[in-house]
N, CA, C and O of each residue as an XYZ file, in Angstrom:
924
protein
N     -46.177    168.032     43.311
C     -46.293    166.587     42.896
C     -47.568    166.224     43.738
O     -47.569    166.493     44.939
N     -48.753    165.566     43.096
C     -49.916    165.273     43.683
C     -49.641    163.821     44.440
O     -49.246    162.897     43.729
N     -49.824    163.605     45.758
C     -49.680    162.235     46.482
C     -50.742    161.419     46.199
O     -51.853    161.841     45.878
N     -50.454    160.311     46.302
C     -51.420    159.153     45.924
C     -52.853    159.547     46.904
O     -53.952    159.601     46.351
N     -52.734    159.758     48.107
C     -54.047    160.022     48.693
C     -54.831    160.926     47.919
O     -55.963    160.655     47.517
N     -54.118    162.209     47.666
C     -54.800    163.331     46.871
C     -55.627    162.782     45.532
O     -56.735    163.181     45.174
N     -54.773    161.721     44.854
C     -55.305    161.208     43.615
C     -56.428    160.330     43.954
O     -57.328    160.442     43.122
N     -56.729    159.351     45.052
C     -57.488    158.803     45.596
C     -58.937    159.585     45.828
O     -60.000    159.447     45.222
N     -58.580    160.457     46.929
C     -59.453    161.280     47.581
C     -59.916    162.555     47.080
O     -59.897    163.641     47.659
N     -60.393    162.230     45.765
C     -60.474    163.432     44.828
C     -61.991    164.171     45.484
O     -62.591    163.683     46.441
N     -62.346    165.173     44.898
C     -63.688    165.720     45.389
C     -64.764    164.950     45.065
O     -65.726    164.918     45.833
N     -64.758    164.254     43.939
C     -65.852    163.368     43.125
C     -65.815    162.222     44.308
O     -66.889    161.997     44.866
N     -64.852    161.608     44.657
C     -64.999    160.525     45.975
C     -65.504    160.979     47.127
O     -66.441    160.445     47.721
N     -64.794    162.167     47.557
C     -65.566    162.590     48.680
C     -66.860    162.839     48.451
O     -67.598    162.352     49.308
N     -67.352    163.384     47.657
C     -68.827    163.408     47.476
C     -69.587    162.264     47.410
O     -70.734    162.115     47.830
N     -68.801    161.375     46.797
C     -69.642    159.880     46.936
C     -69.623    159.324     48.350
O     -70.557    158.621     48.734
N     -68.542    159.628     49.177
C     -68.347    158.885     50.443
C     -69.483    159.612     51.421
O     -70.042    158.911     52.266
N     -69.802    160.942     51.307
C     -70.606    161.702     52.065
C     -71.841    161.129     51.630
O     -72.503    160.635     52.543
N     -72.451    161.044     50.201
C     -73.723    160.470     50.105
C     -73.936    159.260     50.697
O     -74.959    159.115     51.367
N     -73.069    158.259     50.559
C     -72.979    157.037     51.272
C     -73.043    157.146     52.844
O     -73.810    156.473     53.534
N     -72.397    157.813     53.192
C     -72.648    158.355     54.570
C     -74.001    158.622     55.196
O     -74.436    158.204     56.269
N     -74.509    159.321     54.399
C     -75.912    160.001     54.517
C     -77.112    158.454     54.294
O     -78.144    158.323     54.951
N     -76.683    157.577     53.364
C     -77.548    156.542     52.999
C     -77.410    155.972     54.446
O     -78.338    156.043     55.252
N     -76.353    155.475     54.699
C     -76.315    154.869     56.074
C     -76.906    155.430     57.300
O     -77.493    154.638     58.037
N     -76.858    156.376     57.557
C     -77.594    157.678     58.389
C     -79.162    157.400     58.168
O     -79.809    157.053     59.156
N     -79.745    157.519     57.050
C     -81.296    157.188     56.730
C     -81.510    156.021     57.115
O     -82.371    155.842     57.976
N     -80.812    154.969     56.599
C     -81.187    153.610     56.986
C     -81.379    153.453     58.256
O     -82.454    153.177     58.788
N     -80.152    153.654     58.879
C     -80.263    153.236     60.688
C     -81.502    154.045     60.907
O     -82.390    153.203     61.036
N     -82.025    155.230     61.015
C     -82.832    156.004     61.503
C     -84.290    155.117     60.700
O     -85.190    154.878     61.504
N     -84.450    154.828     59.806
C     -85.354    154.206     59.150
C     -85.837    152.767     59.977
O     -87.020    152.493     60.182
N     -84.674    151.907     60.407
C     -84.838    150.801     61.057
C     -85.161    150.784     62.632
O     -85.888    150.008     63.252
N     -84.551    151.661     63.002
C     -84.615    151.646     64.563
C     -85.599    152.696     65.005
O     -86.151    152.669     66.105
N     -85.813    153.740     63.973
C     -86.935    154.351     64.236
C     -88.272    153.974     64.378
O     -88.995    154.212     65.346
N     -88.594    153.298     63.232
C     -89.649    152.545     63.034
C     -89.864    151.616     63.975
O     -91.055    151.445     64.233
N     -88.908    150.797     64.721
C     -88.828    149.716     65.402
C     -89.084    150.252     66.717
O     -89.564    149.543     67.602
N     -88.716    151.772     66.936
C     -88.877    152.447     68.352
C     -87.917    151.709     69.534
O     -88.139    151.914     70.728
N     -87.151    151.092     69.208
C     -86.109    150.725     69.891
C     -84.796    150.528     69.257
O     -84.682    150.790     68.060
N     -83.537    149.982     70.109
C     -82.000    149.979     69.549
C     -81.691    148.735     69.663
O     -80.765    148.221     69.035
N     -82.627    147.964     70.686
C     -82.282    146.574     71.038
C     -83.030    145.525     70.127
O     -83.852    144.674     70.469
N     -82.541    145.805     68.913
C     -83.086    144.855     67.637
C     -81.670    143.991     67.308
O     -80.619    144.573     67.041
N     -81.754    142.975     67.346
C     -80.079    142.239     66.871
C     -80.135    142.227     65.323
O     -79.141    142.582     64.690
N     -81.501    141.746     64.563
C     -81.301    141.296     63.319
C     -81.056    142.908     62.381
O     -80.717    142.918     61.197
N     -81.298    144.119     63.167
C     -81.084    145.217     62.486
C     -79.654    145.808     62.757
O     -79.142    146.791     62.223
N     -79.165    145.024     63.654
C     -77.589    145.654     63.919
C     -76.985    144.776     63.001
O     -75.889    145.225     62.665
N     -77.293    143.560     62.388
C     -76.611    142.512     61.782
C     -76.698    143.343     60.623
O     -75.699    143.989     60.305
N     -77.609    143.414     60.033
C     -78.081    144.225     58.965
C     -77.229    145.351     58.654
O     -76.682    145.556     57.570
N     -77.161    146.076     59.716
C     -76.348    147.456     59.762
C     -74.800    147.226     59.350
O     -74.079    148.000     58.720
N     -74.435    145.759     59.957
C     -72.919    145.564     59.929
C     -72.796    145.134     58.644
O     -71.784    145.487     58.039
N     -73.657    144.403     58.053
C     -73.459    143.964     56.704
C     -73.167    145.034     55.747
O     -72.213    145.077     54.970
N     -74.301    146.075     55.929
C     -74.082    147.085     54.969
C     -72.902    147.709     55.128
O     -72.036    147.731     54.253
N     -72.783    148.328     56.412
C     -71.413    149.044     56.425
C     -70.222    148.479     56.039
O     -69.330    148.958     55.338
N     -70.310    147.342     56.606
C     -68.995    146.416     56.372
C     -68.916    146.240     54.873
O     -67.776    146.262     54.408
N     -69.892    146.074     54.057
C     -69.858    146.075     52.490
C     -69.584    147.385     51.867
O     -69.034    147.468     50.769
N     -69.943    148.364     52.526
C     -69.392    149.628     51.853
C     -68.050    149.703     51.982
O     -67.328    149.894     51.004
N     -67.546    149.546     53.315
C     -65.743    149.609     53.804
C     -65.100    148.716     52.703
O     -64.195    149.126     51.976
N     -65.616    147.498     52.633
C     -64.973    146.381     51.715
C     -64.967    146.856     50.347
O     -63.843    146.902     49.849
N     -66.006    147.250     49.549
C     -65.874    147.820     48.342
C     -64.799    148.879     47.955
O     -64.165    149.032     46.911
N     -64.799    149.623     49.243
C     -64.138    150.894     49.125
C     -62.776    150.430     49.150
O     -62.047    150.846     48.250
N     -62.382    149.793     49.849
C     -60.774    149.247     49.814
C     -60.666    148.294     48.597
O     -59.528    147.950     48.275
N     -61.745    147.816     47.865
C     -61.149    147.057     46.734
C     -61.513    148.168     45.339
O     -60.942    148.168     44.248
N     -62.442    148.910     45.715
C     -62.323    149.930     44.499
C     -61.631    150.983     44.509
O     -61.405    151.395     43.371
N     -61.189    151.608     45.346
C     -60.474    152.899     45.378
C     -59.270    153.241     44.701
O     -59.026    154.282     44.091
N     -58.280    151.876     44.944
C     -57.102    151.832     44.060
C     -57.171    151.751     42.626
O     -56.307    152.179     41.860
N     -58.287    151.154     42.288
C     -58.518    151.222     40.775
C     -59.498    151.753     40.044
O     -59.381    151.978     38.840
N     -60.496    151.980     40.699
C     -61.717    152.740     39.787
C     -62.148    154.105     40.744
O     -63.304    154.346     41.094
N     -61.259    154.721     40.995
C     -61.556    156.209     41.079
C     -62.641    156.939     40.224
O     -63.575    157.603     40.675
N     -62.397    156.735     39.106
C     -63.251    157.709     38.209
C     -64.397    156.882     38.000
O     -65.154    157.380     37.167
N     -64.804    155.743     38.487
C     -66.047    155.154     38.209
C     -66.881    155.418     39.626
O     -68.093    155.636     39.634
N     -66.018    155.365     40.877
C     -66.569    155.980     41.903
C     -67.340    157.563     42.250
O     -68.274    157.903     42.976
N     -66.401    158.292     41.314
C     -66.791    159.446     41.135
C     -67.920    159.526     39.923
O     -68.637    160.527     39.897
N     -68.061    158.691     39.109
C     -69.272    158.852     38.227
C     -70.593    158.337     39.004
O     -71.741    158.777     38.942
N     -70.131    157.399     39.660
C     -71.709    156.932     40.563
C     -71.845    157.817     41.870
O     -72.507    157.405     42.822
N     -71.111    159.218     41.894
C     -71.610    160.065     42.821
C     -72.543    161.294     42.094
O     -73.106    162.262     42.606
N     -72.464    160.831     40.660
C     -73.104    161.960     39.738
C     -74.549    161.290     39.298
O     -74.755    160.868     38.159
N     -75.514    161.253     40.359
C     -76.598    160.489     39.727
C     -77.444    161.336     39.298
O     -78.182    162.042     39.986
N     -77.342    161.282     37.818
C     -78.283    162.366     37.069
C     -79.098    161.198     35.934
O     -78.573    160.872     34.869
N     -80.276    160.739     36.342
C     -80.865    159.915     34.946
C     -80.880    161.008     33.724
O     -80.955    162.224     33.902
N     -80.800    160.390     32.521
C     -80.824    161.365     31.501
C     -82.328    161.542     30.711
O     -82.584    162.319     29.792
N     -83.275    160.523     31.402
C     -84.537    160.377     30.818
C     -85.503    160.518     31.940
O     -85.121    160.473     33.110
N     -86.835    160.698     31.584
C     -87.834    160.859     32.585
C     -88.253    159.637     33.359
O     -88.478    159.681     34.569
N     -88.364    158.401     32.534
C     -88.516    157.286     33.120
C     -87.645    156.640     34.330
O     -87.971    156.097     35.386
N     -86.139    156.993     33.597
C     -85.144    156.510     34.680
C     -85.223    157.036     35.901
O     -85.044    156.313     36.880
N     -85.530    158.500     36.045
C     -85.983    159.041     37.386
C     -86.908    158.794     38.035
O     -86.928    159.103     39.226
N     -87.970    158.146     37.412
C     -89.035    157.475     37.983
C     -88.663    156.123     38.635
O     -89.045    155.801     39.761
N     -88.005    155.474     37.957
C     -87.668    154.068     38.237
C     -86.609    154.034     39.492
O     -86.525    153.159     40.355
N     -85.844    155.199     39.359
C     -84.725    155.330     40.923
C     -85.464    155.927     41.643
O     -84.876    155.792     42.716
N     -86.562    156.648     41.903
C     -87.476    157.356     42.673
C     -88.197    156.237     43.701
O     -88.254    156.240     44.930
N     -88.699    155.323     42.765
C     -89.612    153.953     43.136
C     -88.745    152.899     43.845
O     -89.273    152.122     44.640
N     -87.233    152.844     43.539
C     -86.337    151.948     44.036
C     -85.884    152.534     45.141
O     -85.642    151.690     46.004
N     -85.653    153.698     45.498
C     -85.191    154.223     46.683
C     -86.227    154.174     47.601
O     -86.106    153.711     48.735
N     -87.419    154.721     47.058
C     -88.512    154.818     48.103
C     -88.789    153.619     48.722
O     -88.912    153.615     49.947
N     -88.921    152.504     48.027
C     -89.279    150.719     48.408
C     -88.094    150.480     49.253
O     -88.215    149.851     50.304
N     -86.901    150.962     48.843
C     -85.704    150.204     49.745
C     -85.784    150.764     50.759
O     -85.577    149.951     51.659
N     -86.065    152.188     51.316
C     -86.368    152.762     52.658
C     -87.536    152.076     53.143
O     -87.605    151.755     54.330
N     -88.489    151.816     52.300
C     -89.853    151.292     52.729
C     -89.611    150.000     53.263
O     -90.317    149.737     54.237
N     -88.696    148.988     52.851
C     -88.722    147.686     53.236
C     -88.117    148.025     54.922
O     -88.644    147.531     55.919
N     -87.158    148.774     54.952
C     -86.750    148.789     56.446
C     -87.725    149.589     57.290
O     -87.863    149.382     58.496
N     -88.390    150.502     56.617
C     -89.511    150.926     57.710
C     -90.443    149.810     57.958
O     -90.714    149.683     59.152
N     -90.987    149.000     57.195
C     -92.040    148.291     56.954
C     -91.371    147.007     58.206
O     -91.934    146.671     59.248
N     -90.371    146.623     57.806
C     -89.584    145.597     58.581
C     -89.448    146.071     60.418
O     -89.656    145.325     61.375
N     -89.038    147.525     60.447
C     -89.259    148.129     61.768
C     -90.352    147.933     62.548
O     -90.334    147.405     63.660
N     -91.452    148.418     61.887
C     -92.800    148.291     62.378
C     -93.365    146.931     62.413
O     -94.067    146.645     63.384
N     -93.154    146.017     61.457
C     -93.232    144.566     62.149
C     -92.732    144.085     63.536
O     -93.370    143.622     64.482
N     -91.605    144.291     63.406
C     -90.742    144.257     65.009
C     -91.165    144.580     65.931
O     -91.165    143.790     66.875
N     -91.804    146.088     66.103
C     -92.412    146.839     66.854
C     -93.781    146.047     67.289
O     -93.950    145.757     68.473
N     -94.813    145.686     66.227
C     -95.950    145.144     66.478
C     -95.965    143.913     66.335
O     -97.046    143.408     66.638
N     -95.083    143.128     65.945
C     -95.522    141.779     65.813
C     -96.169    141.052     64.804
O     -96.571    139.910     65.026
N     -96.309    141.599     63.724
C     -97.177    141.446     62.358
C     -96.999    139.931     62.006
O     -97.924    139.124     61.917
N     -95.602    139.653     61.810
C     -95.367    138.249     61.739
C     -94.712    137.359     62.746
O     -93.857    137.693     63.566
N     -95.273    136.099     62.553
C     -94.678    135.065     63.716
C     -93.106    135.057     63.234
O     -92.631    135.424     62.159
N     -92.425    134.481     64.466
C     -91.122    134.580     64.560
C     -90.443    133.411     63.323
O     -90.740    132.217     63.372
N     -89.640    133.904     62.404
C     -89.514    133.039     61.159
C     -88.329    132.080     61.788
O     -87.618    132.490     62.705
N     -88.170    130.687     61.180
C     -87.105    130.032     61.768
C     -85.839    130.544     61.962
O     -85.555    131.626     61.449
N     -84.992    129.902     62.657
C     -83.441    130.611     62.787
C     -82.909    130.200     61.451
O     -82.134    130.992     60.915
N     -83.201    129.082     60.826
C     -82.510    128.798     59.396
C     -82.648    129.486     58.476
O     -81.825    129.688     57.583
N     -84.127    130.103     58.632
C     -84.479    131.262     57.543
C     -83.616    132.552     57.615
O     -83.105    133.156     56.672
N     -83.556    132.905     59.229
C     -82.769    134.330     59.316
C     -81.438    134.123     58.737
O     -80.999    134.900     57.889
N     -80.568    132.784     59.292
C     -79.316    132.827     58.629
C     -79.300    132.635     57.174
O     -78.364    133.118     56.538
N     -80.144    132.044     56.631
C     -80.039    132.057     55.250
C     -80.221    133.383     54.750
O     -79.309    133.937     54.137
N     -81.117    133.838     54.921
C     -81.241    135.396     54.669
C     -79.974    136.355     54.925
O     -79.682    137.182     54.062
N     -79.337    136.263     55.925
C     -78.432    136.815     56.241
C     -77.078    136.507     55.272
O     -76.360    137.433     54.895
N     -76.846    135.260     54.956
C     -75.725    134.566     54.050
C     -76.329    135.073     52.493
O     -75.437    135.411     51.716
N     -77.450    135.141     52.076
C     -77.793    135.574     50.827
C     -77.742    137.087     50.809
O     -77.197    137.612     49.838
N     -78.207    137.797     51.698
C     -77.603    139.220     51.743
C     -76.168    139.728     51.492
O     -75.832    140.666     50.769
N     -75.355    138.880     52.273
C     -73.699    138.691     52.036
C     -73.262    138.548     50.555
O     -72.496    139.304     49.957
N     -73.926    137.369     50.035
C     -73.649    136.935     48.465
C     -74.035    137.755     47.594
O     -73.280    138.060     46.671
N     -75.365    138.315     47.711
C     -75.730    139.256     46.794
C     -75.006    140.642     46.907
O     -74.786    141.182     45.823
N     -74.629    141.257     47.941
C     -73.793    142.362     48.113
C     -72.137    141.880     47.305
O     -71.399    142.571     46.604
N     -71.997    140.531     47.730
C     -70.589    140.506     47.348
C     -70.718    140.547     45.781
O     -69.834    141.141     45.164
N     -71.742    139.967     45.100
C     -71.997    139.667     43.586
C     -71.979    141.063     43.158
O     -71.112    141.443     42.371
N     -72.904    141.885     43.632
C     -72.813    143.378     43.345
C     -71.521    144.188     43.101
O     -71.272    144.870     42.107
N     -70.688    143.974     44.267
C     -69.118    144.405     44.466
C     -68.359    144.157     42.968
O     -68.048    145.000     42.126
N     -68.169    142.624     42.950
C     -67.681    142.091     42.173
C     -67.915    142.521     40.729
O     -67.005    142.634     39.908
N     -69.282    142.767     40.466
C     -69.742    143.464     38.986
C     -69.250    144.680     38.714
O     -68.866    145.140     37.639
N     -69.304    145.263     40.010
C     -68.630    146.728     40.075
C     -67.143    146.950     39.891
O     -66.633    147.888     39.278
N     -66.407    145.784     40.614
C     -65.074    145.795     40.211
C     -64.762    145.394     38.802
O     -63.720    145.850     38.331
N     -65.496    144.619     38.060
C     -64.959    144.082     37.173
C     -65.661    144.835     35.608
O     -65.452    144.380     34.484
N     -66.399    145.905     35.883
C     -67.076    146.827     35.075
C     -66.622    148.334     35.191
O     -67.048    149.036     36.109
N     -65.709    148.836     34.200
C     -65.415    150.386     34.633
C     -66.461    151.372     34.292
O     -66.302    152.559     34.575
N     -67.726    150.857     33.585
C     -68.618    151.522     33.638
C     -69.945    151.420     34.023
O     -70.953    151.784     33.416
N     -69.822    150.847     35.176
C     -70.723    150.271     36.326
C     -71.314    151.810     37.031
O     -71.023    152.220     38.155
N     -72.137    152.442     36.105
C     -72.646    153.445     36.797
C     -74.208    153.015     37.254
O     -74.862    152.014     36.960
N     -74.603    154.393     38.249
C     -75.819    154.393     39.033
C     -77.013    154.045     38.593
O     -77.986    153.527     39.143
N     -76.707    154.553     37.087
C     -77.895    154.951     36.066
C     -77.284    153.887     34.557
O     -76.122    153.840     34.153
N     -78.364    153.213     34.039
C     -77.694    152.860     32.775
C     -77.800    153.436     31.412
O     -78.762    153.440     30.643
N     -76.633    153.910     31.281
C     -76.555    154.601     29.950
C     -75.181    154.281     29.087
O     -74.085    153.935     29.528
N     -75.559    154.492     27.808
C     -74.315    154.449     26.825
C     -73.145    155.348     27.498
O     -73.571    156.154     28.325
N     -72.116    155.350     27.342
C     -70.804    155.980     27.786
C     -69.958    156.204     26.609
O     -68.819    155.830     26.889
N     -70.030    156.657     25.409
C     -69.345    156.536     24.359
C     -67.916    157.708     24.866
O     -66.760    157.573     24.467
N     -68.284    158.539     25.580
C     -67.308    159.848     25.814
C     -66.318    159.045     26.479
O     -65.200    159.560     26.460
N     -66.419    157.687     27.192
C     -65.188    157.312     28.157
C     -64.902    156.041     27.384
O     -64.426    155.080     27.988
N     -65.187    155.969     25.963
C     -64.693    154.726     25.355
C     -65.212    153.439     25.653
O     -64.546    152.423     25.450
N     -66.553    153.416     26.201
C     -67.243    152.133     26.982
C     -67.229    150.882     25.986
O     -67.655    151.108     24.853
N     -66.768    149.532     26.292
C     -66.660    148.427     25.618
C     -67.678    147.882     26.621
O     -68.141    148.464     27.602
N     -67.990    146.363     26.076
C     -68.612    145.527     26.675
C     -68.082    144.515     27.793
O     -67.364    143.582     27.433
N     -68.395    144.664     29.049
C     -67.830    144.071     29.988
C     -67.872    142.210     29.857
O     -68.905    141.564     29.678
N     -66.934    141.817     29.954
C     -66.868    140.457     29.562
C     -66.271    139.567     30.628
O     -66.245    138.345     30.480
N     -65.696    140.292     31.916
C     -64.712    139.549     32.536
C     -65.668    139.250     33.751
O     -66.896    139.315     33.698
N     -64.851    138.883     34.952
C     -65.610    138.415     36.341
C     -66.710    137.683     35.954
O     -66.796    136.725     35.185
N     -67.912    138.537     36.890
C     -69.494    137.234     36.764
C     -69.931    137.640     35.439
O     -70.828    136.940     34.969
N     -69.515    138.599     34.730
C     -70.045    139.042     33.718
C     -69.683    137.439     32.288
O     -70.294    137.301     31.228
N     -68.906    136.812     32.656
C     -68.642    135.719     31.771
C     -70.015    134.582     31.995
O     -70.369    133.631     31.298
N     -70.453    135.018     32.982
C     -71.929    133.652     33.485
C     -73.444    134.530     33.642
O     -74.514    133.940     33.494
N     -73.393    135.595     33.870
C     -74.517    136.276     33.990
C     -74.631    137.499     33.378
O     -73.694    138.229     33.704
N     -75.603    138.144     32.428
C     -75.604    139.205     31.649
C     -75.871    140.630     32.709
O     -75.503    141.758     32.383
N     -76.461    140.363     33.794
C     -76.586    141.292     34.555
C     -76.398    141.229     36.018
O     -77.319    141.290     36.832
N     -74.671    141.054     36.406
C     -74.722    140.372     37.713
C     -74.889    141.590     38.713
O     -75.277    141.337     39.854
N     -74.671    142.646     38.417
C     -75.128    143.715     39.497
C     -76.640    143.740     39.934
O     -77.095    143.904     41.066
N     -77.303    143.534     38.740
C     -78.815    143.795     38.748
C     -79.422    142.232     39.745
O     -80.345    142.241     40.558
N     -78.504    140.926     39.318
C     -79.196    140.073     40.386
C     -78.482    139.903     41.529
O     -78.845    139.015     42.299
N     -77.400    140.675     41.835
C     -76.814    140.738     43.017
C     -77.709    141.797     43.765
O     -77.527    141.765     44.982
N     -78.413    142.506     43.439
C     -79.281    143.402     44.001
C     -80.402    142.855     44.507
O     -80.780    142.969     45.673
N     -81.134    142.045     43.327
C     -82.253    141.244     43.449
C     -82.246    140.579     44.611
O     -83.101    140.763     45.478
N     -80.856    139.395     44.763
C     -80.679    138.612     45.704
C     -80.677    139.569     47.269
O     -81.422    139.196     48.175
N     -80.030    140.454     47.401
C     -79.792    141.261     48.257
C     -81.317    141.710     49.065
O     -81.649    141.581     50.243
N     -81.965    142.212     48.023
C     -83.415    142.819     48.439
C     -84.118    141.789     48.899
O     -84.561    141.900     50.042
N     -84.366    140.674     48.217
C     -85.163    139.818     48.571
C     -84.916    139.033     49.810
O     -85.820    138.390     50.343
N     -83.488    139.086     50.358
C     -83.141    138.456     51.269
C     -83.225    139.276     52.778
O     -83.111    138.784     53.901
N     -83.419    140.431     52.466
C     -83.594    141.106     53.711
C     -84.765    141.078     54.586
O     -84.762    141.417     55.769
N     -85.746    140.658     53.931
C     -87.144    140.549     54.703
C     -86.627    139.117     55.617
O     -86.818    139.198     56.830
N     -86.084    138.020     55.174
C     -85.889    137.085     55.857
C     -84.610    137.437     57.123
O     -84.716    136.886     58.218
N     -83.662    138.205     56.894
C     -82.722    138.576     57.779
C     -83.379    139.212     58.960
O     -83.168    138.915     60.135
N     -84.236    140.161     58.490
C     -85.016    140.923     59.522
C     -86.470    140.130     60.140
O     -87.145    140.306     61.154
N     -86.533    139.470     59.331
C     -87.519    138.406     60.319
C     -88.898    139.027     59.953
O     -89.719    138.841     60.851
N     -89.478    139.858     58.659
C     -90.705    140.414     58.650
C     -90.988    139.643     57.015
O     -90.111    139.521     56.160
N     -92.348    139.213     56.883
C     -93.044    138.677     55.872
C     -93.439    139.796     55.047
O     -93.200    139.911     53.844
N     -94.096    140.657     55.826
C     -94.613    141.874     55.092
C     -93.508    142.535     54.621
O     -93.822    143.131     53.590
N     -92.492    142.680     54.874
C     -91.370    143.403     54.011
C     -90.966    143.035     52.534
O     -90.265    143.751     51.819
N     -91.516    141.795     52.170
C     -91.247    141.122     50.992
C     -92.270    142.469     50.034
O     -92.051    142.960     48.927
N     -92.996    142.641     50.679
C     -94.033    143.837     49.546
C     -93.159    144.891     48.906
O     -92.970    145.045     47.700
N     -92.624    145.638     49.969
C     -91.595    146.661     49.019
C     -90.372    146.555     48.586
O     -89.763    147.463     48.020
N     -89.706    144.845     48.954
C     -88.673    144.261     48.618
C     -89.028    143.736     46.851
O     -88.104    143.656     46.042
N     -90.318    143.454     46.507
C     -90.779    143.207     45.173
C     -90.788    144.437     44.453
O     -90.366    144.515     43.300
N     -91.303    145.500     45.158
C     -91.528    146.678     44.574
C     -89.879    147.279     43.805
O     -89.601    147.549     42.637
N     -89.119    147.310     44.969
C     -87.801    147.235     44.366
C     -87.255    146.759     43.641
O     -86.464    147.470     43.021
N     -87.350    145.098     43.232
C     -87.003    144.470     42.166
C     -87.649    144.921     41.099
O     -87.022    144.767     40.052
N     -88.593    145.378     41.015
C     -89.380    145.453     39.628
C     -89.280    147.009     39.184
O     -89.570    147.459     38.075
N     -88.743    147.817     40.452
C     -88.703    149.284     40.228
C     -87.152    149.373     39.040
O     -87.038    149.891     37.929
N     -86.067    148.546     39.987
C     -84.874    148.505     39.036
C     -84.774    147.958     37.709
O     -84.054    148.537     36.896
N     -85.480    146.788     37.342
C     -85.333    146.086     36.190
C     -85.412    146.601     34.973
O     -84.734    146.168     34.041
N     -86.421    147.777     34.840
C     -86.500    148.224     33.559
C     -85.619    148.993     32.908
O     -85.638    149.211     31.696
N     -84.740    149.470     33.793
C     -83.486    150.016     33.458
C     -82.321    149.233     32.862
O     -81.334    149.697     32.291
N     -82.633    147.908     33.112
C     -81.858    146.801     32.661
C     -82.183    146.182     31.322
O     -81.398    145.402     30.784
N     -83.308    146.518     30.798
C     -83.865    145.804     29.703
C     -83.354    146.715     28.569
O     -83.515    147.934     28.630
N     -82.875    146.250     27.767
C     -82.103    146.849     26.367
C     -83.201    147.451     25.566
O     -83.205    147.133     24.377
N     -84.169    148.288     25.994
C     -85.279    148.908     24.900
C     -85.061    150.434     25.031
O     -84.967    151.059     26.087
N     -85.001    150.897     23.837
C     -84.377    152.353     23.726
C     -85.369    153.198     24.169
O     -86.537    152.842     24.013
N     -85.045    154.575     24.853
C     -85.961    155.417     25.321
C     -86.799    155.791     24.405
O     -88.003    155.772     24.660
N     -86.385    156.154     23.309
C     -87.448    156.471     22.285
C     -88.615    155.472     21.977
O     -89.795    155.736     21.749
N     -88.025    154.337     22.025
C     -89.166    153.260     21.822
C     -90.468    153.184     23.211
O     -91.694    153.082     23.157
N     -89.500    153.292     24.379
C     -90.489    153.325     25.505
C     -91.413    154.736     25.656
O     -92.364    154.876     26.426
N     -90.974    155.564     24.880
C     -91.239    156.840     24.932
C     -92.807    157.105     23.815
O     -93.734    157.890     24.015
N     -92.599    156.057     22.575
C     -93.299    156.131     21.646
C     -94.431    154.889     21.905
O     -95.381    154.728     21.140
N     -94.193    154.051     23.079
C     -95.132    152.763     23.107
C     -94.897    151.679     22.308
O     -95.756    150.833     22.061
N     -93.419    151.653     21.757
C     -93.196    150.930     20.559
C     -92.056    150.136     21.355
O     -91.424    150.677     22.262
N     -91.793    148.547     20.870
C     -90.561    147.677     21.451
C     -90.172    146.716     20.104
O     -91.026    146.114     19.454
N     -89.036    146.696     19.878
C     -88.622    145.557     19.126
C     -88.790    144.274     19.782
O     -88.494    143.337     19.041
N     -89.192    143.926     20.996
C     -89.412    142.966     21.759
C     -90.657    142.572     21.665
O     -91.580    143.383     21.577
N     -90.849    141.136     21.674
C     -92.222    140.635     21.806
C     -92.769    140.047     23.466
O     -91.940    139.604     24.261
N     -93.948    140.113     23.734
C     -93.912    139.962     25.120
C     -93.462    138.852     25.757
O     -93.505    138.954     26.983
N     -92.990    137.693     25.279
C     -92.345    136.542     25.373
C     -90.535    136.873     26.071
O     -89.785    136.679     27.028
N     -90.631    137.357     25.024
C     -88.953    138.036     25.188
C     -88.755    138.981     26.195
O     -87.743    138.873     26.887
N     -89.649    140.011     26.425
C     -89.670    141.009     27.400
C     -89.884    140.269     28.716
O     -89.350    140.822     29.677
N     -90.659    138.950     29.016
C     -90.786    138.277     30.117
C     -89.292    137.758     30.399
O     -88.732    137.849     31.492
N     -88.788    137.251     29.342
C     -87.494    136.529     29.878
C     -86.474    137.682     30.056
O     -85.521    137.407     30.785
N     -86.504    138.868     29.543
C     -85.693    139.770     29.887
C     -85.822    140.294     31.240
O     -84.886    140.610     31.974
N     -87.104    140.358     31.512
C     -87.397    140.697     33.051
C     -87.029    139.981     34.037
O     -86.698    140.418     35.139
N     -87.071    138.593     33.632
C     -86.532    137.831     34.793
C     -84.884    137.413     34.342
O     -84.428    136.367     34.803
N     -84.197    138.098     33.614
C     -82.818    137.879     33.338
C     -82.301    136.673     32.920
O     -81.142    136.323     33.142
N     -83.437    135.776     32.091
C     -83.154    134.327     31.235
C     -82.205    134.510     30.042
O     -81.447    133.581     29.762
N     -82.189    135.713     29.272
C     -81.358    135.688     28.177
C     -80.560    136.799     28.199
O     -79.732    136.983     27.306
C-alpha cells in the first residue's frame, strides 16, 4: 500500500521542489552578489518573505493539489510567443534583483522613506498571498496559459475569482511593483515594469493563430482594457 507521504511527494512534486530550490539560490546570488555584501537587511527581508511564501504555499497546496504542483513543474510553452514572454519575464525578474543590488552597492537611489519601505513589504506579502489564494482556488493554475481539456478544465469561480478575472496575475503585478520599494531602489522599477508587461500577454484571451497572423477580434480600446485587467 502506498503511504500518504509517497502520494504527496511524488517524483513530479520533488522535481518542482528542486526547481524552487534552484530559484531561491539564484535569487540569493543575484541579490547579494550584485550588492557585494551580505549586510543588507532589506534583501534578507525579501528572501524571508519569498522562502516563507513558498513554504506556506506548499503546506496549503500539497494536501489538495498534488497534480497541480506536478503540472507546474512541467514548464513547456506550447507556442513560440509564450516561450519569449516567459524568458523576458524570468530575465526581468532576476534583473530586478540585480539592479536593486547594484543600487544598494553604488547608492544610485536616495534613501526611501521608511513608510514606503514598509508599504512595499506589506504589498509584497499581499501580492504573494493573492497569488497563492488564486492557485489554491484553481486546480488548473499552470505556469503557462493554455486550455486543458484532457483534465476536464472548467472555469474557476471560487476564491478571488469571484471578484477578479486574473487574481494570480494581479498578485504577481503587485508583488513585482512592490519589490523595488521594499529593496529601496527606484531603478529597479524598470525591470519590474518589463516583468509586468511580459507576463500580461499570456493572460489576454487572443488565440495564438490570431497572434501569429497579426489579427485579433479585439479593438485597440478593448486590448488596453484587457492589458490593465479592467474587464
